[in-house]
mmCIF file of C-alpha atoms and ligand atoms in Angstrom:
data_model
loop_
_atom_site.group_PDB
_atom_site.id
_atom_site.type_symbol
_atom_site.label_atom_id
_atom_site.label_comp_id
_atom_site.label_asym_id
_atom_site.label_seq_id
_atom_site.Cartn_x
_atom_site.Cartn_y
_atom_site.Cartn_z
ATOM 1 C CA MET A 1 10.526 15.972 -17.119
ATOM 2 C CA ARG A 2 12.292 17.600 -20.056
ATOM 3 C CA ARG A 3 15.534 15.872 -21.058
ATOM 4 C CA ARG A 4 18.410 17.977 -22.218
ATOM 5 C CA GLY A 5 20.754 16.895 -24.967
ATOM 6 C CA ALA A 6 23.508 18.292 -27.121
ATOM 7 C CA ASN A 7 22.970 18.774 -30.859
ATOM 8 C CA LEU A 8 26.496 17.803 -31.770
ATOM 9 C CA PRO A 9 27.276 16.424 -35.226
ATOM 10 C CA THR A 10 28.494 13.139 -33.737
ATOM 11 C CA ILE A 11 26.109 10.848 -31.930
ATOM 12 C CA GLY A 12 27.554 10.874 -28.464
ATOM 13 C CA GLY A 13 26.816 8.484 -25.650
ATOM 14 C CA PHE A 14 24.887 11.206 -23.872
ATOM 15 C CA ASN A 15 22.318 11.755 -26.623
ATOM 16 C CA GLN A 16 22.007 8.033 -27.080
ATOM 17 C CA ALA A 17 21.318 7.655 -23.356
ATOM 18 C CA VAL A 18 18.696 10.432 -23.447
ATOM 19 C CA VAL A 19 16.795 8.799 -26.295
ATOM 20 C CA PHE A 20 17.195 5.266 -24.958
ATOM 21 C CA ASP A 21 15.897 6.355 -21.549
ATOM 22 C CA ILE A 22 12.709 7.791 -23.066
ATOM 23 C CA VAL A 23 12.086 4.661 -25.172
ATOM 24 C CA ARG A 24 12.752 2.431 -22.136
ATOM 25 C CA ARG A 25 10.189 4.255 -19.997
ATOM 26 C CA ALA A 26 7.513 4.399 -22.713
ATOM 27 C CA SER A 27 5.803 1.052 -22.268
ATOM 28 C CA GLY A 28 3.503 1.667 -25.244
ATOM 29 C CA GLY A 29 6.214 2.959 -27.571
ATOM 30 C CA VAL A 30 7.120 6.529 -28.490
ATOM 31 C CA SER A 31 7.589 8.296 -31.820
ATOM 32 C CA ARG A 32 10.640 10.267 -32.913
ATOM 33 C CA THR A 33 8.489 13.409 -32.945
ATOM 34 C CA GLU A 34 7.461 12.841 -29.350
ATOM 35 C CA ILE A 35 11.097 12.287 -28.341
ATOM 36 C CA THR A 36 12.107 15.527 -30.061
ATOM 37 C CA ALA A 37 9.348 17.352 -28.178
ATOM 38 C CA GLN A 38 10.531 15.928 -24.844
ATOM 39 C CA THR A 39 14.199 16.864 -25.321
ATOM 40 C CA ASP A 40 16.406 19.709 -26.468
ATOM 41 C CA LEU A 41 17.561 17.551 -29.374
ATOM 42 C CA SER A 42 16.878 18.391 -33.017
ATOM 43 C CA ALA A 43 14.717 16.099 -35.144
ATOM 44 C CA GLN A 44 17.825 15.168 -37.152
ATOM 45 C CA THR A 45 19.783 14.195 -34.037
ATOM 46 C CA VAL A 46 16.879 12.118 -32.705
ATOM 47 C CA SER A 47 16.601 10.423 -36.083
ATOM 48 C CA ASN A 48 20.335 9.638 -36.148
ATOM 49 C CA VAL A 49 20.336 8.290 -32.595
ATOM 50 C CA ALA A 50 17.227 6.200 -33.280
ATOM 51 C CA ARG A 51 18.904 4.718 -36.346
ATOM 52 C CA ARG A 52 21.918 3.711 -34.285
ATOM 53 C CA LEU A 53 19.716 2.125 -31.579
ATOM 54 C CA LEU A 54 17.767 0.281 -34.303
ATOM 55 C CA ASP A 55 20.990 -0.924 -35.929
ATOM 56 C CA GLY A 56 22.190 -2.157 -32.553
ATOM 57 C CA GLY A 57 18.945 -4.063 -32.011
ATOM 58 C CA LEU A 58 18.194 -2.211 -28.766
ATOM 59 C CA VAL A 59 14.922 -0.810 -30.105
ATOM 60 C CA ARG A 60 12.486 -1.865 -32.831
ATOM 61 C CA GLU A 61 9.912 -0.013 -34.887
ATOM 62 C CA GLY A 62 6.246 -0.629 -34.130
ATOM 63 C CA ASP A 63 3.081 0.255 -35.951
ATOM 64 C CA LYS A 64 2.440 3.561 -37.642
ATOM 65 C CA VAL A 65 0.060 5.644 -35.558
ATOM 66 C CA SER A 66 -1.956 8.685 -36.607
ATOM 67 C CA SER A 67 -2.483 11.487 -34.117
ATOM 68 C CA GLY A 68 -4.090 14.517 -35.695
ATOM 69 C CA PRO A 69 -2.943 16.065 -38.966
ATOM 70 C CA GLY A 70 0.327 15.171 -40.649
ATOM 71 C CA LYS A 71 1.680 11.850 -41.763
ATOM 72 C CA PRO A 72 1.397 8.811 -39.454
ATOM 73 C CA ARG A 73 4.316 8.322 -37.070
ATOM 74 C CA THR A 74 6.219 5.117 -36.452
ATOM 75 C CA THR A 75 6.676 4.270 -32.788
ATOM 76 C CA LEU A 76 9.928 3.021 -31.282
ATOM 77 C CA HIS A 77 9.841 0.212 -28.709
ATOM 78 C CA LEU A 78 12.454 -1.274 -26.414
ATOM 79 C CA VAL A 79 13.647 -4.807 -27.226
ATOM 80 C CA PRO A 80 13.948 -5.982 -23.602
ATOM 81 C CA ASP A 81 16.099 -9.051 -24.226
ATOM 82 C CA ALA A 82 18.456 -7.358 -26.680
ATOM 83 C CA ARG A 83 20.973 -7.036 -23.851
ATOM 84 C CA LEU A 84 21.254 -8.757 -20.487
ATOM 85 C CA ALA A 85 23.172 -8.188 -17.261
ATOM 86 C CA ILE A 86 24.372 -10.534 -14.546
ATOM 87 C CA GLY A 87 23.631 -9.560 -10.935
ATOM 88 C CA ILE A 88 25.188 -11.387 -7.983
ATOM 89 C CA HIS A 89 24.513 -10.721 -4.317
ATOM 90 C CA LEU A 90 26.957 -11.922 -1.699
ATOM 91 C CA ASP A 91 25.032 -11.916 1.589
ATOM 92 C CA PRO A 92 26.454 -13.512 4.757
ATOM 93 C CA ALA A 93 23.588 -16.051 4.624
ATOM 94 C CA ARG A 94 22.997 -16.663 0.896
ATOM 95 C CA ILE A 95 24.593 -15.957 -2.452
ATOM 96 C CA THR A 96 22.005 -15.113 -5.101
ATOM 97 C CA TYR A 97 22.645 -15.063 -8.845
ATOM 98 C CA SER A 98 20.411 -13.465 -11.455
ATOM 99 C CA ILE A 99 20.376 -12.551 -15.108
ATOM 100 C CA VAL A 100 18.143 -9.580 -15.923
ATOM 101 C CA ASP A 101 16.914 -8.037 -19.175
ATOM 102 C CA LEU A 102 16.820 -4.340 -20.100
ATOM 103 C CA LEU A 103 13.701 -3.827 -17.962
ATOM 104 C CA GLY A 104 15.375 -5.438 -14.947
ATOM 105 C CA ARG A 105 13.184 -8.536 -15.294
ATOM 106 C CA VAL A 106 14.736 -11.792 -14.127
ATOM 107 C CA VAL A 107 15.370 -14.268 -16.950
ATOM 108 C CA ALA A 108 17.410 -16.755 -14.862
ATOM 109 C CA ARG A 109 18.236 -17.101 -11.164
ATOM 110 C CA HIS A 110 19.911 -19.353 -8.649
ATOM 111 C CA SER A 111 20.587 -19.159 -4.924
ATOM 112 C CA THR A 112 22.819 -21.111 -2.527
ATOM 113 C CA ALA A 113 23.692 -20.912 1.163
ATOM 114 C CA THR A 114 26.887 -18.905 1.708
ATOM 115 C CA PRO A 115 29.490 -21.476 2.728
ATOM 116 C CA GLY A 116 30.637 -20.821 6.272
ATOM 117 C CA GLY A 117 34.300 -21.122 7.219
ATOM 118 C CA GLN A 118 35.638 -21.136 3.643
ATOM 119 C CA ALA A 119 38.457 -18.886 2.461
ATOM 120 C CA PRO A 120 37.170 -15.961 0.337
ATOM 121 C CA GLY A 121 39.218 -17.237 -2.630
ATOM 122 C CA ASP A 122 37.340 -20.554 -2.543
ATOM 123 C CA VAL A 123 33.970 -18.766 -2.292
ATOM 124 C CA GLU A 124 34.973 -16.608 -5.286
ATOM 125 C CA GLN A 125 35.763 -19.732 -7.299
ATOM 126 C CA SER A 126 32.375 -21.222 -6.494
ATOM 127 C CA MET A 127 30.694 -17.916 -7.424
ATOM 128 C CA ILE A 128 32.473 -18.036 -10.782
ATOM 129 C CA SER A 129 31.478 -21.631 -11.533
ATOM 130 C CA THR A 130 27.858 -21.072 -10.420
ATOM 131 C CA THR A 131 27.611 -17.971 -12.614
ATOM 132 C CA ARG A 132 29.018 -19.934 -15.537
ATOM 133 C CA SER A 133 26.438 -22.699 -15.146
ATOM 134 C CA LEU A 134 23.620 -20.137 -14.779
ATOM 135 C CA ILE A 135 24.597 -18.705 -18.183
ATOM 136 C CA GLU A 136 24.717 -22.200 -19.697
ATOM 137 C CA GLN A 137 21.521 -23.494 -18.107
ATOM 138 C CA GLY A 138 19.664 -20.260 -18.869
ATOM 139 C CA ASP A 139 20.640 -20.783 -22.519
ATOM 140 C CA VAL A 140 21.852 -17.192 -22.623
ATOM 141 C CA ASP A 141 24.019 -15.918 -25.473
ATOM 142 C CA PRO A 142 27.072 -14.484 -23.641
ATOM 143 C CA ARG A 143 27.472 -11.875 -26.385
ATOM 144 C CA ARG A 144 24.245 -10.242 -25.206
ATOM 145 C CA ILE A 145 25.566 -9.837 -21.641
ATOM 146 C CA ILE A 146 26.727 -6.266 -20.999
ATOM 147 C CA GLY A 147 28.543 -6.991 -17.767
ATOM 148 C CA ILE A 148 28.418 -8.178 -14.178
ATOM 149 C CA GLY A 149 27.220 -6.354 -11.079
ATOM 150 C CA VAL A 150 28.142 -7.770 -7.694
ATOM 151 C CA ALA A 151 26.590 -6.540 -4.460
ATOM 152 C CA ALA A 152 28.225 -7.064 -1.072
ATOM 153 C CA PRO A 153 27.764 -5.793 2.476
ATOM 154 C CA GLY A 154 29.724 -2.631 3.246
ATOM 155 C CA PRO A 155 32.260 -1.385 3.720
ATOM 156 C CA VAL A 156 33.287 -1.784 0.093
ATOM 157 C CA ASP A 157 36.225 -0.096 -1.632
ATOM 158 C CA ILE A 158 34.713 0.986 -4.932
ATOM 159 C CA GLU A 159 38.003 2.241 -6.410
ATOM 160 C CA ARG A 160 39.731 -1.084 -5.906
ATOM 161 C CA GLY A 161 36.606 -3.192 -6.277
ATOM 162 C CA SER A 162 37.231 -4.922 -2.980
ATOM 163 C CA VAL A 163 35.140 -6.117 -0.049
ATOM 164 C CA ASN A 164 36.611 -4.486 3.009
ATOM 165 C CA ASP A 165 36.007 -6.400 6.227
ATOM 166 C CA PRO A 166 32.196 -6.317 6.576
ATOM 167 C CA PRO A 167 31.239 -7.102 10.206
ATOM 168 C CA LEU A 168 29.239 -10.202 9.223
ATOM 169 C CA LEU A 169 31.710 -11.672 6.709
ATOM 170 C CA PRO A 170 34.794 -12.594 8.739
ATOM 171 C CA GLY A 171 37.941 -13.102 6.639
ATOM 172 C CA TRP A 172 36.716 -10.897 3.780
ATOM 173 C CA ASN A 173 39.359 -8.271 4.389
ATOM 174 C CA ASP A 174 40.475 -6.418 1.259
ATOM 175 C CA VAL A 175 39.198 -9.141 -1.093
ATOM 176 C CA PRO A 176 39.267 -7.989 -4.772
ATOM 177 C CA LEU A 177 35.933 -9.566 -5.710
ATOM 178 C CA ARG A 178 35.270 -7.297 -8.696
ATOM 179 C CA ASP A 179 38.465 -8.171 -10.528
ATOM 180 C CA ALA A 180 38.124 -11.901 -9.792
ATOM 181 C CA LEU A 181 34.794 -11.909 -11.660
ATOM 182 C CA ALA A 182 35.943 -9.492 -14.378
ATOM 183 C CA ASP A 183 39.000 -11.645 -15.127
ATOM 184 C CA ALA A 184 37.047 -14.922 -15.108
ATOM 185 C CA PHE A 185 34.427 -13.700 -17.583
ATOM 186 C CA ASP A 186 36.421 -11.023 -19.411
ATOM 187 C CA MET A 187 33.545 -8.577 -18.901
ATOM 188 C CA PRO A 188 33.179 -5.133 -17.338
ATOM 189 C CA THR A 189 32.253 -5.694 -13.696
ATOM 190 C CA VAL A 190 31.084 -3.317 -10.986
ATOM 191 C CA LEU A 191 31.030 -3.789 -7.197
ATOM 192 C CA VAL A 192 28.289 -2.026 -5.255
ATOM 193 C CA LYS A 193 27.153 -1.970 -1.639
ATOM 194 C CA ASP A 194 24.119 -4.210 -1.107
ATOM 195 C CA VAL A 195 21.673 -1.513 0.032
ATOM 196 C CA THR A 196 22.631 0.725 -2.894
ATOM 197 C CA SER A 197 22.169 -2.210 -5.226
ATOM 198 C CA ALA A 198 18.677 -2.868 -3.832
ATOM 199 C CA THR A 199 17.882 0.823 -4.371
ATOM 200 C CA VAL A 200 19.007 0.801 -8.010
ATOM 201 C CA GLY A 201 16.848 -2.310 -8.474
ATOM 202 C CA GLU A 202 13.803 -0.495 -7.100
ATOM 203 C CA LEU A 203 14.426 2.419 -9.485
ATOM 204 C CA TRP A 204 14.714 0.164 -12.560
ATOM 205 C CA ALA A 205 12.346 -2.675 -11.826
ATOM 206 C CA GLY A 206 10.420 -1.930 -8.634
ATOM 207 C CA GLY A 207 7.391 -0.268 -10.228
ATOM 208 C CA HIS A 208 7.511 2.945 -8.162
ATOM 209 C CA GLU A 209 6.835 5.402 -11.000
ATOM 210 C CA GLN A 210 4.275 7.254 -8.883
ATOM 211 C CA ALA A 211 6.986 8.046 -6.295
ATOM 212 C CA GLY A 212 8.680 10.480 -8.689
ATOM 213 C CA GLY A 213 12.094 8.905 -8.215
ATOM 214 C CA ASP A 214 12.308 9.697 -4.480
ATOM 215 C CA LEU A 215 12.584 6.550 -2.350
ATOM 216 C CA ALA A 216 13.963 5.357 0.950
ATOM 217 C CA VAL A 217 14.804 1.654 0.869
ATOM 218 C CA PHE A 218 14.856 -0.012 4.279
ATOM 219 C CA TYR A 219 16.945 -3.143 3.805
ATOM 220 C CA MET A 220 17.045 -6.176 6.117
ATOM 221 C CA GLY A 221 19.369 -9.043 5.296
ATOM 222 C CA SER A 222 21.757 -10.519 7.828
ATOM 223 C CA GLY A 223 22.473 -6.843 8.575
ATOM 224 C CA VAL A 224 20.295 -3.755 8.270
ATOM 225 C CA GLY A 225 20.869 -0.745 5.994
ATOM 226 C CA LEU A 226 19.291 2.202 4.216
ATOM 227 C CA GLY A 227 19.279 3.097 0.530
ATOM 228 C CA ILE A 228 18.262 6.545 -0.694
ATOM 229 C CA ALA A 229 17.120 7.595 -4.168
ATOM 230 C CA LEU A 230 16.397 11.242 -4.897
ATOM 231 C CA GLU A 231 15.245 12.404 -8.344
ATOM 232 C CA HIS A 232 15.711 8.934 -9.889
ATOM 233 C CA THR A 233 19.312 8.688 -8.660
ATOM 234 C CA ALA A 234 20.623 6.327 -5.977
ATOM 235 C CA LEU A 235 22.818 8.289 -3.572
ATOM 236 C CA ARG A 236 26.152 6.712 -2.709
ATOM 237 C CA GLY A 237 28.173 8.986 -0.427
ATOM 238 C CA ALA A 238 31.838 9.983 -0.595
ATOM 239 C CA THR A 239 33.132 6.387 -0.591
ATOM 240 C CA ALA A 240 29.926 4.690 -1.842
ATOM 241 C CA ASN A 241 29.193 3.312 1.627
ATOM 242 C CA LEU A 242 26.105 5.391 2.384
ATOM 243 C CA GLY A 243 23.331 3.882 4.468
ATOM 244 C CA ASP A 244 24.710 2.474 7.717
ATOM 245 C CA ILE A 245 21.820 2.843 10.147
ATOM 246 C CA GLY A 246 22.821 0.121 12.609
ATOM 247 C CA HIS A 247 23.348 2.596 15.444
ATOM 248 C CA LEU A 248 20.089 4.549 15.089
ATOM 249 C CA ARG A 249 18.501 4.369 18.548
ATOM 250 C CA VAL A 250 15.091 2.759 18.440
ATOM 251 C CA SER A 251 14.480 1.869 22.088
ATOM 252 C CA SER A 252 15.668 2.698 25.569
ATOM 253 C CA GLY A 253 16.284 -0.942 26.483
ATOM 254 C CA GLY A 254 17.811 -3.942 24.766
ATOM 255 C CA PRO A 255 21.314 -5.371 24.961
ATOM 256 C CA VAL A 256 24.417 -3.184 25.121
ATOM 257 C CA CYS A 257 25.599 -2.595 21.541
ATOM 258 C CA LYS A 258 29.278 -2.739 20.596
ATOM 259 C CA CYS A 259 29.079 1.074 20.471
ATOM 260 C CA GLY A 260 28.451 1.010 24.229
ATOM 261 C CA ARG A 261 24.825 2.160 24.159
ATOM 262 C CA ARG A 262 21.534 0.311 24.383
ATOM 263 C CA GLY A 263 18.672 0.264 21.916
ATOM 264 C CA CYS A 264 20.593 0.360 18.613
ATOM 265 C CA LEU A 265 18.615 -0.679 15.513
ATOM 266 C CA GLY A 266 21.217 -3.245 14.410
ATOM 267 C CA ASP A 267 20.791 -5.236 17.622
ATOM 268 C CA ALA A 268 17.032 -4.679 17.831
ATOM 269 C CA VAL A 269 16.347 -6.160 14.383
ATOM 270 C CA SER A 270 19.179 -8.726 14.337
ATOM 271 C CA PRO A 271 17.669 -12.004 13.052
ATOM 272 C CA ALA A 272 20.115 -13.972 15.222
ATOM 273 C CA ARG A 273 18.935 -12.178 18.359
ATOM 274 C CA ILE A 274 15.269 -12.685 17.447
ATOM 275 C CA VAL A 275 15.513 -16.423 16.665
ATOM 276 C CA ASN A 276 17.431 -16.985 19.889
ATOM 277 C CA ALA A 277 14.847 -14.985 21.853
ATOM 278 C CA ALA A 278 12.187 -17.241 20.299
ATOM 279 C CA ALA A 279 14.215 -20.334 21.222
ATOM 280 C CA ALA A 280 14.451 -19.108 24.818
ATOM 281 C CA MET A 281 10.639 -19.078 24.855
ATOM 282 C CA GLY A 282 10.482 -22.630 23.525
ATOM 283 C CA ALA A 283 9.813 -21.677 19.888
ATOM 284 C CA GLY A 284 12.552 -23.367 17.851
ATOM 285 C CA GLU A 285 16.205 -24.220 18.478
ATOM 286 C CA ALA A 286 18.955 -21.802 19.455
ATOM 287 C CA VAL A 287 21.406 -20.968 16.623
ATOM 288 C CA ALA A 288 25.017 -19.745 16.712
ATOM 289 C CA PRO A 289 24.772 -16.028 15.805
ATOM 290 C CA SER A 290 27.834 -16.310 13.550
ATOM 291 C CA ASP A 291 26.198 -19.034 11.418
ATOM 292 C CA HIS A 292 24.282 -16.628 9.183
ATOM 293 C CA ALA A 293 22.956 -19.298 6.808
ATOM 294 C CA ALA A 294 21.494 -21.241 9.757
ATOM 295 C CA VAL A 295 20.108 -18.023 11.278
ATOM 296 C CA ALA A 296 18.301 -17.166 8.022
ATOM 297 C CA ILE A 297 16.777 -20.647 7.843
ATOM 298 C CA ALA A 298 15.721 -20.497 11.505
ATOM 299 C CA PHE A 299 14.250 -17.020 10.991
ATOM 300 C CA ALA A 300 12.145 -18.255 8.047
ATOM 301 C CA ALA A 301 10.957 -21.255 10.081
ATOM 302 C CA MET A 302 10.086 -18.971 12.995
ATOM 303 C CA CYS A 303 8.005 -16.705 10.721
ATOM 304 C CA ASP A 304 6.188 -19.774 9.358
ATOM 305 C CA ARG A 305 5.272 -20.636 12.938
ATOM 306 C CA ALA A 306 3.919 -17.182 13.783
ATOM 307 C CA ASP A 307 0.267 -17.846 12.978
ATOM 308 C CA ALA A 308 0.147 -20.650 15.549
ATOM 309 C CA ASP A 309 2.480 -19.197 18.183
ATOM 310 C CA GLU A 310 1.605 -16.132 20.197
ATOM 311 C CA ALA A 311 5.131 -15.724 21.581
ATOM 312 C CA VAL A 312 6.558 -15.543 18.055
ATOM 313 C CA ARG A 313 3.864 -13.037 17.057
ATOM 314 C CA GLY A 314 4.909 -10.939 20.036
ATOM 315 C CA LEU A 315 8.538 -10.937 18.883
ATOM 316 C CA LEU A 316 7.563 -9.981 15.338
ATOM 317 C CA ASP A 317 5.327 -7.212 16.678
ATOM 318 C CA GLU A 318 8.287 -5.900 18.669
ATOM 319 C CA LEU A 319 10.327 -6.075 15.439
ATOM 320 C CA ALA A 320 7.655 -3.971 13.693
ATOM 321 C CA GLU A 321 7.844 -1.447 16.543
ATOM 322 C CA HIS A 322 11.619 -1.088 16.196
ATOM 323 C CA ILE A 323 11.475 -0.812 12.412
ATOM 324 C CA ALA A 324 8.700 1.800 12.668
ATOM 325 C CA GLU A 325 10.801 3.907 15.038
ATOM 326 C CA ALA A 326 13.694 3.856 12.543
ATOM 327 C CA VAL A 327 11.442 4.491 9.526
ATOM 328 C CA THR A 328 9.879 7.516 11.273
ATOM 329 C CA GLN A 329 13.329 9.039 11.839
ATOM 330 C CA ILE A 330 14.315 8.271 8.243
ATOM 331 C CA VAL A 331 11.254 9.853 6.586
ATOM 332 C CA ASN A 332 11.572 12.924 8.798
ATOM 333 C CA LEU A 333 15.188 13.245 7.720
ATOM 334 C CA LEU A 334 14.650 12.702 3.985
ATOM 335 C CA ASP A 335 11.124 14.056 3.356
ATOM 336 C CA VAL A 336 10.281 11.094 1.126
ATOM 337 C CA SER A 337 6.740 9.885 0.639
ATOM 338 C CA THR A 338 7.616 6.278 -0.286
ATOM 339 C CA VAL A 339 9.557 3.785 1.819
ATOM 340 C CA VAL A 340 10.292 0.419 0.217
ATOM 341 C CA MET A 341 10.847 -2.494 2.601
ATOM 342 C CA SER A 342 13.400 -4.895 1.129
ATOM 343 C CA GLY A 343 15.909 -7.679 1.741
ATOM 344 C CA PRO A 344 15.792 -11.440 2.350
ATOM 345 C CA ILE A 345 15.078 -11.287 6.100
ATOM 346 C CA TRP A 346 12.376 -8.676 5.566
ATOM 347 C CA ALA A 347 10.813 -10.886 2.858
ATOM 348 C CA GLU A 348 10.245 -13.581 5.506
ATOM 349 C CA ALA A 349 8.875 -11.186 8.125
ATOM 350 C CA ALA A 350 6.804 -8.979 5.801
ATOM 351 C CA ARG A 351 3.495 -10.815 6.125
ATOM 352 C CA HIS A 352 3.569 -10.431 9.907
ATOM 353 C CA THR A 353 5.141 -6.981 10.298
ATOM 354 C CA LEU A 354 4.218 -4.681 7.387
ATOM 355 C CA GLU A 355 0.861 -3.578 8.826
ATOM 356 C CA GLY A 356 2.423 -3.036 12.254
ATOM 357 C CA VAL A 357 5.113 -0.807 10.748
ATOM 358 C CA ARG A 358 2.565 1.168 8.712
ATOM 359 C CA SER A 359 0.156 1.809 11.560
ATOM 360 C CA ARG A 360 2.897 2.824 13.999
ATOM 361 C CA VAL A 361 4.555 5.252 11.581
ATOM 362 C CA ALA A 362 1.161 6.774 10.693
ATOM 363 C CA ALA A 363 0.298 7.207 14.373
ATOM 364 C CA SER A 364 3.750 8.375 15.518
ATOM 365 C CA THR A 365 3.777 11.670 17.368
ATOM 366 C CA ALA A 366 7.353 12.108 16.099
ATOM 367 C CA LEU A 367 6.260 12.135 12.436
ATOM 368 C CA VAL A 368 6.512 15.759 11.317
ATOM 369 C CA LEU A 369 5.900 15.512 7.560
ATOM 370 C CA PRO A 370 2.855 17.314 6.145
ATOM 371 C CA HIS A 371 2.083 14.461 3.729
ATOM 372 C CA PRO A 372 1.181 10.772 3.994
ATOM 373 C CA VAL A 373 3.978 8.214 3.856
ATOM 374 C CA SER A 374 3.462 5.097 1.781
ATOM 375 C CA ILE A 375 5.331 2.055 3.168
ATOM 376 C CA VAL A 376 5.411 -0.728 0.588
ATOM 377 C CA ASP A 377 6.812 -4.208 0.272
ATOM 378 C CA SER A 378 9.473 -4.625 -2.445
ATOM 379 C CA ALA A 379 8.145 -6.422 -5.503
ATOM 380 C CA LEU A 380 11.621 -7.897 -6.008
ATOM 381 C CA GLY A 381 11.414 -10.205 -2.978
ATOM 382 C CA PRO A 382 14.493 -11.798 -1.419
ATOM 383 C CA ASP A 383 16.436 -11.365 -4.698
ATOM 384 C CA ALA A 384 16.242 -7.546 -4.573
ATOM 385 C CA ALA A 385 19.989 -6.913 -4.173
ATOM 386 C CA ALA A 386 20.937 -9.466 -6.863
ATOM 387 C CA VAL A 387 18.417 -8.004 -9.321
ATOM 388 C CA GLY A 388 19.661 -4.545 -8.330
ATOM 389 C CA ALA A 389 23.269 -5.538 -9.065
ATOM 390 C CA GLY A 390 22.194 -6.454 -12.597
ATOM 391 C CA CYS A 391 20.298 -3.165 -12.839
ATOM 392 C CA GLN A 392 23.481 -1.367 -11.711
ATOM 393 C CA VAL A 393 25.126 -2.682 -14.877
ATOM 394 C CA LEU A 394 22.236 -1.247 -16.946
ATOM 395 C CA GLU A 395 22.519 2.013 -15.028
ATOM 396 C CA SER A 396 26.259 2.178 -15.740
ATOM 397 C CA ALA A 397 25.712 1.310 -19.418
ATOM 398 C CA PHE A 398 22.941 3.790 -20.149
ATOM 399 C CA ALA A 399 23.528 6.560 -17.602
ATOM 400 C CA LEU A 400 23.245 10.160 -18.753
ATOM 401 C CA GLY A 401 26.940 10.790 -18.359
ATOM 402 C CA ASP A 402 30.272 9.811 -19.810
ATOM 403 C CA PRO A 403 30.172 6.439 -21.577
ATOM 404 C CA SER A 404 31.517 3.609 -19.413
ATOM 405 C CA PRO A 405 33.053 0.259 -20.423
ATOM 406 C CA PHE A 406 29.497 -1.079 -20.016
ATOM 407 C CA THR A 407 28.228 1.459 -22.566
ATOM 408 C CA ARG A 408 30.754 0.381 -25.174
ATOM 409 C CA ARG A 409 29.820 -3.263 -24.707
ATOM 410 C CA ALA A 410 26.080 -2.467 -24.718
ATOM 411 C CA LEU A 411 26.352 -0.637 -28.029
ATOM 412 C CA THR A 412 28.623 -3.096 -29.796
ATOM 413 C CA ALA A 413 27.246 -6.444 -28.532
HETATM 414 ZN ZN1 ZN B 501 25.229 0.863 18.628
#
C-alpha cells in the first residue's frame, strides 16, 4: 500500500505518522530510501521526520545494509518500549489492567473480579488505585506513558466520556469514567466500547497481517458483541456504539427475549443461561444471573468439566451451533475472510467450541461467499479488550490524521 504524505516545509503530525507507521510495521527495519519509495514524501522530508523520531527516541538506527549499487543504507527500527500505554477493561465480571508497549505487547497486567453492588464512584476509586500500583509494581517510568484507554460495555457516550447504562452494569448511568481517570493521572484518556477496543487490539497486536486489515471480531464477555475492521480501520458508527448483535436470531426456540421474540443470540450464548442449564442437569451449582463475577467463574469451571461430562459437552456444542449461525450471517453481511473469536467467556469455551463453529460455518447452506472463511482464536486471550484499550491510545497518538493530545504527549515524552 502506498502511503501519501504532504511535502510541507514543517514536519507535521501527518508525515510523522506516515513514517512512524512504516517503521512500526517493518519488523526487520527499513531504510529512509525505502520509506521515500513507499510514500509521496520527498527524501528531504523523510530525512527530517526520521531525525525527529530519532531525537524523540521512538526509533533507532540499525546496521548499514548494502543492496545493489550505491552507498550502504542505514535501517531504522522501532524502539518498542520508548512509549507505553495503559489499557483498562471494565467488564461486568472482571476488571483487567494492562500496560502495553508500542507493538501492543503486554509489559504488565493485573485482573480483579468486578465488585458487585458497589457504587460506580467507589469502583472508579479502586480502578485508580489498582492502576497506580500496576505502574509502581511494573517499575514503569510514568513519563513514558502516552495515556490511558478504558474499555466498557456499550452504550458509551464518547463525547462526554461516560458509561451510559449498559444492561449488565446496573447503576452505571451517565458515569464520567474517562474524566475520573484523566484527572487522577493527569494524562490524556480515551473511553471506547469494549468490542471496538478488542478490534483495535487485533489490528495492532493480533498478528492478522495476512487478513489485509479486514476483520470481524466476534466478542463474548458477559455480553456478546461484534467489532468490524475494514482496511486497517476499526469502524465505530455514528455514536461509537457499533456492534450490538444481541438480537440476531440464531434459533427458532429458546427463551423469550426482552425484545419479545425467541432465539436471540444474546440469550442463546448468555453464560448465565448456560451455567444454569448445566446446573439443572446436575453439572455444577446454579448461579444468580446478575452476579456476573460468579457466572464467569462458574462458566470456567463448567468448561473445565467438559471432557468428563457429556451433558456439558452437549451444551457447549449447542453454543457452537448458535455462534456459527451468527458468524455465518456476519460474514455474509461483511464479506470478510477472517473472523477473530475473542473475549473472556470465549477464551474459556474456545477449546471445546472452535472446531464446531468452523465446521458448521464451512458447511452452512446459508454461506454465500465465494471464498473460504478463516475463523481464528484471538492470540490476546481474555485480556483482549484491555490490551485493545492500550492500543487505542497508540492508535490515537499515531493515527494518520490531526494530532491528538496523545500525539503531543507521545512526541514530547
Ligand atoms: Zn431479542
